[in-house]
Every structure is written in C-alpha cells, then in structure tokens.
PDB file of C-alpha atoms in Angstrom:
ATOM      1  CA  UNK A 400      17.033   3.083  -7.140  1.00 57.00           C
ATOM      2  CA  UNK A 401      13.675   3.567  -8.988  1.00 71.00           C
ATOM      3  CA  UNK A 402      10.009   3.448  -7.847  1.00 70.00           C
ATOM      4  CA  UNK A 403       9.973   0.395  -9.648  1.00 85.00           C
ATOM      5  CA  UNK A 404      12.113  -1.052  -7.411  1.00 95.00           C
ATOM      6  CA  UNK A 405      10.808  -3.512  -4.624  1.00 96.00           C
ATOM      7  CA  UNK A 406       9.590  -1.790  -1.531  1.00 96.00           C
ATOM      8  CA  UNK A 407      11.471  -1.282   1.135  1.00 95.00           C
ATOM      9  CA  UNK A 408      11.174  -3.577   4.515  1.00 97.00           C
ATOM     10  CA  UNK A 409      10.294  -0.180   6.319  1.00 97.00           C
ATOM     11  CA  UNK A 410       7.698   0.752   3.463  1.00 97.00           C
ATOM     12  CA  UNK A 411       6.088  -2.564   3.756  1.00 97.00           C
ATOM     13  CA  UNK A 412       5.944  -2.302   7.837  1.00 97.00           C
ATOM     14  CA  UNK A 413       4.576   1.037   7.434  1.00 97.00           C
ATOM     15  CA  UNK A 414       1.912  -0.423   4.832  1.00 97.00           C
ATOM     16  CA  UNK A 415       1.144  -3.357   6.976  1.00 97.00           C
ATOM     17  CA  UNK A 416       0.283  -0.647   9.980  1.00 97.00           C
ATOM     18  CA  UNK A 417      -1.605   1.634   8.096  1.00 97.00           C
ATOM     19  CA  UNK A 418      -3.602  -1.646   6.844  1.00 96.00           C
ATOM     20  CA  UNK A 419      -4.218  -2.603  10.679  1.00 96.00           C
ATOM     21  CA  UNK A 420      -5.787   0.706  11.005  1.00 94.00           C
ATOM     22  CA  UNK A 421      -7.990   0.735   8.037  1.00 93.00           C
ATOM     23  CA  UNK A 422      -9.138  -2.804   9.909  1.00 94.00           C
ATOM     24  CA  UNK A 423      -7.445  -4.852   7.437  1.00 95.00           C
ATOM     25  CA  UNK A 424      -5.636  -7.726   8.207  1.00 96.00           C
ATOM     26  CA  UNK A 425      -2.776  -9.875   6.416  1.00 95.00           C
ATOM     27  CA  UNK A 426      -5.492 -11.523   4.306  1.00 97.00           C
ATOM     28  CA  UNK A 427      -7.441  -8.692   3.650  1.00 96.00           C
ATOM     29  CA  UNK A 428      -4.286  -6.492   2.452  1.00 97.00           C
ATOM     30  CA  UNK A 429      -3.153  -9.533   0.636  1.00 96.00           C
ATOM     31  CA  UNK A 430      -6.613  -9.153  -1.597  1.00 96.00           C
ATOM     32  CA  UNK A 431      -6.879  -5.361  -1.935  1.00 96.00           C
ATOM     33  CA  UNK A 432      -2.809  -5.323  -3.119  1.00 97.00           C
ATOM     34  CA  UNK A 433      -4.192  -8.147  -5.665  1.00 97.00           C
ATOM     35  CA  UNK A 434      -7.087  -5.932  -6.981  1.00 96.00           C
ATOM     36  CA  UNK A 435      -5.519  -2.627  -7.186  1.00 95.00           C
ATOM     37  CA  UNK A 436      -2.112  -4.339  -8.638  1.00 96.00           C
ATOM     38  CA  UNK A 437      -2.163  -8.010  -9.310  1.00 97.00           C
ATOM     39  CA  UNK A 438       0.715  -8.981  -6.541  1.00 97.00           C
ATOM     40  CA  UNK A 439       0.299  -9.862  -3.327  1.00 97.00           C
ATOM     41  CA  UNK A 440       1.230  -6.746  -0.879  1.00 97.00           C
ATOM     42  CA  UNK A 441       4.744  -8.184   0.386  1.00 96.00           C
ATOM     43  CA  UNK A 442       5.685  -8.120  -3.734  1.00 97.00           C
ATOM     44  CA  UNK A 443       4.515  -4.704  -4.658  1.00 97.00           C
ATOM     45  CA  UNK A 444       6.869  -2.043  -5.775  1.00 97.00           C
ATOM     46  CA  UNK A 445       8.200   1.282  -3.999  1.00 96.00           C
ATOM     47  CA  UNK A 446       5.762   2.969  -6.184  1.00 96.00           C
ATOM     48  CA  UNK A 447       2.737   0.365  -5.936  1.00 97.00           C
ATOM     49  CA  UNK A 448       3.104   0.453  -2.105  1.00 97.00           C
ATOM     50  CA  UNK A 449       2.879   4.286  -1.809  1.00 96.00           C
ATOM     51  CA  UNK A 450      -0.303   4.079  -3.837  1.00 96.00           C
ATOM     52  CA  UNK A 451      -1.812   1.653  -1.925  1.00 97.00           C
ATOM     53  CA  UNK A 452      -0.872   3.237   1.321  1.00 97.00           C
ATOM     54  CA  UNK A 453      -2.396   6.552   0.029  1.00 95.00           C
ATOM     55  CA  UNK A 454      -5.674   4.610  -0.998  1.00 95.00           C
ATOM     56  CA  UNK A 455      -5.634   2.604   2.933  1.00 95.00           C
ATOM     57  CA  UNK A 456      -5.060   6.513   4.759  1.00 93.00           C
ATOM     58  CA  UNK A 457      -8.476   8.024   5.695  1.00 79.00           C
ATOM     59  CA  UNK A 458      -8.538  11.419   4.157  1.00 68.00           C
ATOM     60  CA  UNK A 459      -5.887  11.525   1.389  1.00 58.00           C
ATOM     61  CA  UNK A 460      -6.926   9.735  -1.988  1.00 50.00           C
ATOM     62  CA  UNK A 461     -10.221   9.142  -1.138  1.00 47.00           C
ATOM     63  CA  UNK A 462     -10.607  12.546   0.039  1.00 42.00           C
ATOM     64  CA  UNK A 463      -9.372  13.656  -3.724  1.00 44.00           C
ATOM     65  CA  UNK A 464     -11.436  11.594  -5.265  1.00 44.00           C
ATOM     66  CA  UNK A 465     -14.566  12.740  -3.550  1.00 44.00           C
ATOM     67  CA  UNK A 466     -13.870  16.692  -4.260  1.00 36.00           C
TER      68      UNK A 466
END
C-alpha cells in the first residue's frame, strides 16, 4: 500500500479534526483540498492528506516556510 493510495478513514477523521481547529469547516476544507490538489478532501490520497494536514497544523509547514 502506497502513498498514492486513498486515505485512510482514520487519516481523513484526523484531517477533518485538525480542519475544525484551524476553524475550517466541511465546506471550507472541501475548497482548500480543491486548491492545494484539485479533489475534494474525502478523495485525496494518503500522501495528499498528510500534506494538507501539515499545511492546516499551526506551527509545522508554515513554520518552515517562514524560516
């Protein structure tokens, strides 16, 4: 099983909390997951999902980026 793979159920439930605490709701995930990947959040792979948890999580990409 890849990273290419479709995300797991627990991946996605982890993404959907780390969403609620970035202030995002379904909608709102739904149209950052479209703009950072073209799919829809419940459709993004294993690897896709990881990314875009690591973008939603205050102090880990963006704190990269910034430094």
């Amino acid at each position: 099983i890849g990273p290419d793979q479709p995300a797991t159920p627990r991946q996605l439930r982890y993404l959907q909390a780390v969403a609620r605490e970035a202030g995002l709701d379904a909608a709102a995930l739904d149209a950052r997951a479209q703009e950072e990947f073209n799919v829809p959040a419940m459709a993004l792979s294993r690897r896709d999902a990881s990314a875009l948890i690591d973008l939603l999580q205050p102090g880990t990409a963006n704190a990269r980026i910034a430094s």
